[in-house]
Coordinates of C-alpha atoms in Angstrom, one line a residue:
X1 CA 115.8 152.7 141.2
X2 CA 118.1 152.0 144.1
X3 CA 118.9 148.7 145.7
X4 CA 116.3 149.0 148.4
X5 CA 113.6 149.7 145.8
X6 CA 114.7 146.7 143.8
X7 CA 114.5 144.4 146.8
X8 CA 111.1 145.8 147.7
X9 CA 109.9 145.2 144.2
X10 CA 111.2 141.6 144.0
X11 CA 109.6 140.8 147.3
X12 CA 106.2 142.0 146.4
X13 CA 103.5 139.4 146.4
X14 CA 102.3 140.3 142.9
X15 CA 105.8 139.9 141.4
X16 CA 106.3 136.5 143.2
X17 CA 103.0 135.2 141.8
X18 CA 103.9 136.2 138.2
X19 CA 107.4 134.8 138.6
X20 CA 106.0 131.5 139.9
X21 CA 103.6 131.3 137.0
X22 CA 106.3 132.0 134.5
X23 CA 108.6 129.4 136.1
X24 CA 105.9 126.8 136.2
X25 CA 105.1 127.5 132.5
X26 CA 108.8 127.0 131.6
X27 CA 109.0 123.8 133.5
X28 CA 105.8 122.4 131.9
X29 CA 107.1 123.3 128.4
X30 CA 110.5 121.7 129.0
X31 CA 108.8 118.5 130.4
X32 CA 106.5 118.2 127.4
X33 CA 109.4 118.7 125.0
X34 CA 111.5 115.9 126.7
X35 CA 108.4 113.6 126.9
X36 CA 107.8 114.1 123.2
X37 CA 111.4 113.3 122.3
X38 CA 111.2 110.2 124.5
X39 CA 108.0 109.0 122.8
X40 CA 109.2 109.8 119.3
X41 CA 112.5 108.1 119.7
X42 CA 111.3 105.2 122.0
X43 CA 114.0 106.3 124.4
X44 CA 114.8 103.4 126.8
X45 CA 112.6 101.0 124.8
X46 CA 114.5 98.1 123.2
X47 CA 113.1 95.0 121.6
X48 CA 114.8 91.7 121.2
X49 CA 114.9 90.5 117.6
X50 CA 113.1 87.1 117.2
X51 CA 114.7 84.2 115.4
X52 CA 112.9 83.9 112.1
X53 CA 114.9 81.0 110.7
X54 CA 112.8 78.2 109.4
X55 CA 109.6 80.3 109.2
X56 CA 107.7 81.2 106.0
X57 CA 107.6 84.9 105.2
X58 CA 103.9 84.9 106.3
X59 CA 104.8 83.4 109.7
X60 CA 107.7 85.7 110.1
X61 CA 105.5 88.7 109.2
X62 CA 103.0 87.7 111.9
X63 CA 105.6 87.5 114.6
X64 CA 107.2 90.8 113.4
X65 CA 103.8 92.5 113.6
X66 CA 103.3 91.3 117.2
X67 CA 106.7 92.6 118.1
X68 CA 106.1 95.9 116.2
X69 CA 108.9 95.2 113.8
X70 CA 108.9 95.0 109.9
X71 CA 110.1 92.3 107.6
X72 CA 111.7 92.9 104.2
X73 CA 112.9 90.1 101.9
X74 CA 116.1 91.2 100.3
X75 CA 117.3 88.0 98.6
X76 CA 116.5 84.4 97.8
X77 CA 118.8 81.4 97.2
X78 CA 118.0 78.1 95.7
X79 CA 120.8 75.9 97.1
X80 CA 121.9 75.6 100.7
X81 CA 120.4 74.3 104.0
X82 CA 116.9 74.8 105.1
X83 CA 113.4 74.1 103.8
X84 CA 112.3 75.8 100.6
X85 CA 110.2 78.9 101.1
X86 CA 111.5 79.6 104.6
X87 CA 113.9 82.2 106.1
X88 CA 117.5 81.0 106.1
X89 CA 119.3 84.3 107.1
X90 CA 118.4 87.6 108.8
X91 CA 119.9 90.9 109.6
X92 CA 120.0 92.0 112.4
X93 CA 120.5 88.5 113.9
X94 CA 118.3 87.0 116.7
X95 CA 118.4 88.5 120.2
X96 CA 119.9 91.9 119.0
X97 CA 118.2 94.8 120.8
X98 CA 116.4 97.2 118.4
X99 CA 113.8 99.9 118.5
X100 CA 110.2 99.5 117.5
X101 CA 109.4 99.7 113.8
X102 CA 112.9 98.5 112.9
X103 CA 113.1 96.7 109.5
X104 CA 114.5 93.2 109.6
X105 CA 116.1 92.0 106.3
X106 CA 115.7 88.4 105.6
X107 CA 116.9 85.9 102.9
X108 CA 114.7 83.0 102.0
X109 CA 115.4 79.7 100.3
X110 CA 113.5 79.9 97.1
X111 CA 111.1 77.2 95.8
X112 CA 112.1 77.6 92.2
X113 CA 115.7 78.3 91.0
X114 CA 116.6 81.7 89.6
X115 CA 116.7 81.8 85.8
X116 CA 119.8 83.3 84.3
X117 CA 121.1 83.7 80.7
X118 CA 123.5 81.0 79.6
X119 CA 127.0 82.3 79.3
X120 CA 129.3 81.5 76.4
X121 CA 132.2 79.2 77.4
X122 CA 133.1 78.1 73.9
X123 CA 136.8 78.7 72.9
X124 CA 137.8 79.2 76.5
X125 CA 140.2 76.9 78.4
X126 CA 138.9 74.4 80.9
X127 CA 140.5 76.5 83.7
X128 CA 138.8 79.7 82.6
X129 CA 135.5 77.9 81.9
X130 CA 135.6 76.3 85.4
X131 CA 136.1 79.7 87.1
X132 CA 133.3 81.3 85.0
X133 CA 130.9 78.5 85.7
X134 CA 131.4 79.1 89.4
X135 CA 131.0 82.8 89.0
X136 CA 127.6 82.4 87.3
X137 CA 126.4 80.1 90.0
X138 CA 126.4 77.1 87.7
X139 CA 128.1 73.7 88.2
X140 CA 130.6 71.6 86.3
X141 CA 128.9 68.7 84.7
X142 CA 130.3 65.8 82.6
X143 CA 133.5 66.5 80.8
X144 CA 134.1 64.7 77.5
X145 CA 136.7 65.0 74.7
X146 CA 136.8 65.3 70.9
X147 CA 139.8 65.3 68.6
X148 CA 141.2 68.8 68.2
X149 CA 144.5 70.6 67.8
X150 CA 143.7 72.7 70.9
X151 CA 144.0 70.8 74.2
X152 CA 141.4 71.5 76.9
X153 CA 139.6 74.2 75.0
X154 CA 135.8 74.2 75.1
X155 CA 134.4 73.0 71.8
X156 CA 130.8 72.6 72.9
X157 CA 128.6 73.4 75.9
X158 CA 125.6 71.3 76.8
X159 CA 122.8 71.1 79.3
X160 CA 121.0 67.8 79.8
X161 CA 122.9 66.2 76.9
X162 CA 121.8 68.9 74.4
X163 CA 123.8 71.8 73.0
X164 CA 122.8 75.1 74.6
X165 CA 123.2 78.5 73.0
X166 CA 124.5 81.5 74.9
X167 CA 121.7 83.7 76.2
X168 CA 119.3 80.8 76.6
X169 CA 117.4 80.8 80.0
X170 CA 118.8 78.3 82.4
X171 CA 118.2 77.6 86.1
X172 CA 121.0 78.8 88.4
X173 CA 122.8 75.9 89.9
X174 CA 122.4 73.7 86.7
X175 CA 125.2 71.4 85.6
X176 CA 126.9 72.4 82.4
X177 CA 128.5 69.6 80.3
X178 CA 131.7 70.6 78.5
X179 CA 133.2 69.0 75.4
X180 CA 136.9 69.7 75.3
X181 CA 139.5 69.4 72.6
X182 CA 142.1 66.7 72.8
X183 CA 145.2 66.3 70.7
X184 CA 147.4 63.2 70.5
X185 CA 149.8 65.0 72.8
X186 CA 147.4 65.6 75.6
X187 CA 148.6 62.5 77.5
X188 CA 147.2 61.0 80.7
X189 CA 146.2 62.4 84.1
X190 CA 146.1 61.0 87.6
X191 CA 143.2 60.6 90.0
X192 CA 143.1 63.3 92.8
X193 CA 142.6 62.7 96.5
X194 CA 139.0 63.8 97.2
X195 CA 138.5 62.1 100.6
X196 CA 136.7 64.5 103.0
X197 CA 135.2 66.7 100.3
X198 CA 131.5 67.4 99.6
X199 CA 130.1 66.2 96.3
X200 CA 130.2 69.7 94.9
X201 CA 133.8 70.2 96.0
X202 CA 134.7 66.8 94.6
X203 CA 133.2 67.8 91.2
X204 CA 135.4 70.9 91.1
X205 CA 138.5 69.0 92.1
X206 CA 138.2 66.2 89.6
X207 CA 137.5 68.7 86.9
X208 CA 140.9 70.2 87.5
X209 CA 142.3 66.7 86.6
X210 CA 140.1 66.5 83.5
X211 CA 138.0 63.8 85.1
X212 CA 134.3 63.2 86.0
X213 CA 132.4 62.1 89.1
X214 CA 130.7 58.7 88.1
X215 CA 128.4 56.8 90.4
X216 CA 127.4 58.6 93.6
X217 CA 126.4 56.4 96.6
X218 CA 125.2 57.6 100.1
X219 CA 125.3 55.6 103.3
X220 CA 122.4 55.4 105.7
X221 CA 123.4 58.6 107.6
X222 CA 122.2 60.6 104.6
X223 CA 118.4 60.9 104.8
X224 CA 117.5 64.4 103.5
X225 CA 118.5 66.8 100.7
X226 CA 120.4 68.9 103.2
X227 CA 122.3 65.8 104.4
X228 CA 123.4 65.1 100.8
X229 CA 124.8 68.6 100.5
X230 CA 126.8 68.2 103.7
X231 CA 127.9 64.6 103.3
X232 CA 131.6 64.0 102.5
X233 CA 133.5 61.5 100.4
X234 CA 134.5 58.5 102.6
X235 CA 135.6 56.3 99.7
X236 CA 136.6 56.7 96.1
X237 CA 137.3 54.4 93.2
X238 CA 139.9 54.4 91.8
X239 CA 142.0 55.5 94.8
X240 CA 144.3 58.6 94.5
X241 CA 147.3 58.9 92.2
X242 CA 146.2 56.3 89.7
X243 CA 147.2 57.1 86.1
X244 CA 143.9 57.7 84.2
X245 CA 142.6 58.8 80.8
X246 CA 141.1 62.3 80.6
X247 CA 137.3 62.2 80.7
X248 CA 137.1 59.0 82.8
X249 CA 135.0 58.7 86.0
X250 CA 135.7 58.4 89.7
X251 CA 133.0 56.6 91.7
X252 CA 132.4 58.0 95.2
X253 CA 130.7 57.0 98.5
X254 CA 129.5 59.8 100.8
X255 CA 128.5 59.9 104.5
X256 CA 127.9 62.4 107.3
X257 CA 130.4 60.4 109.4
X258 CA 133.8 61.4 108.2
X259 CA 135.5 59.1 110.8
X260 CA 134.6 56.2 108.4
X261 CA 137.1 57.5 105.7
X262 CA 138.4 54.5 103.8
X263 CA 141.5 55.0 101.7
X264 CA 140.8 52.1 99.5

């Protein structure tokens, strides 16, 4: 077929009709393909993540359904700010742009504390027991002493004034009382400076000095449980650097107004 015949064939009406139909078919197929991809991937569609903090799981789920999102509870904590049974953290955070059907992971403040198995702190030093207690999510409670040839070694562990065996179920966040050994050579300690610390921080600090927190008083700025967690020591008795016997107590006053610090 020579060049003239090719041109003649390509310009025939029948060929142009078939070519146009084929071209239209290809265009339609490509358009449908891109449209399907756009729909399946929600191309160009982004949703702003709502702020679920302070909501119950049921309330958060309702809002998520309306926004075509999904809620998944991944953790719960007993201590911390916020009302019990409500969302206190989420990922992704509020206002982040996501696609429909995205799963939002939330942490709630539990109504009941998590139950854990009581560890064994007996025969460990005060320093080691203090570190382990924090690791298990427990708290240092009252420290007392009994005669022993081993100074500051845990002789007994107690919960609510009663001995507690390792492996016993106990609420996370509970205060563990320690009975430590004390020889005649243990000597005295001094009172630490705990001004500006929260109650929990103060408990840990005085434990390092083999002492206890005694009376705890809050001023009128502290009105809720969350306030008590955030309040800080504005006064202590005795004041810092006083020679003291191990196992004695330091009384504290707490407030949300740290500008009222009183180095009595």
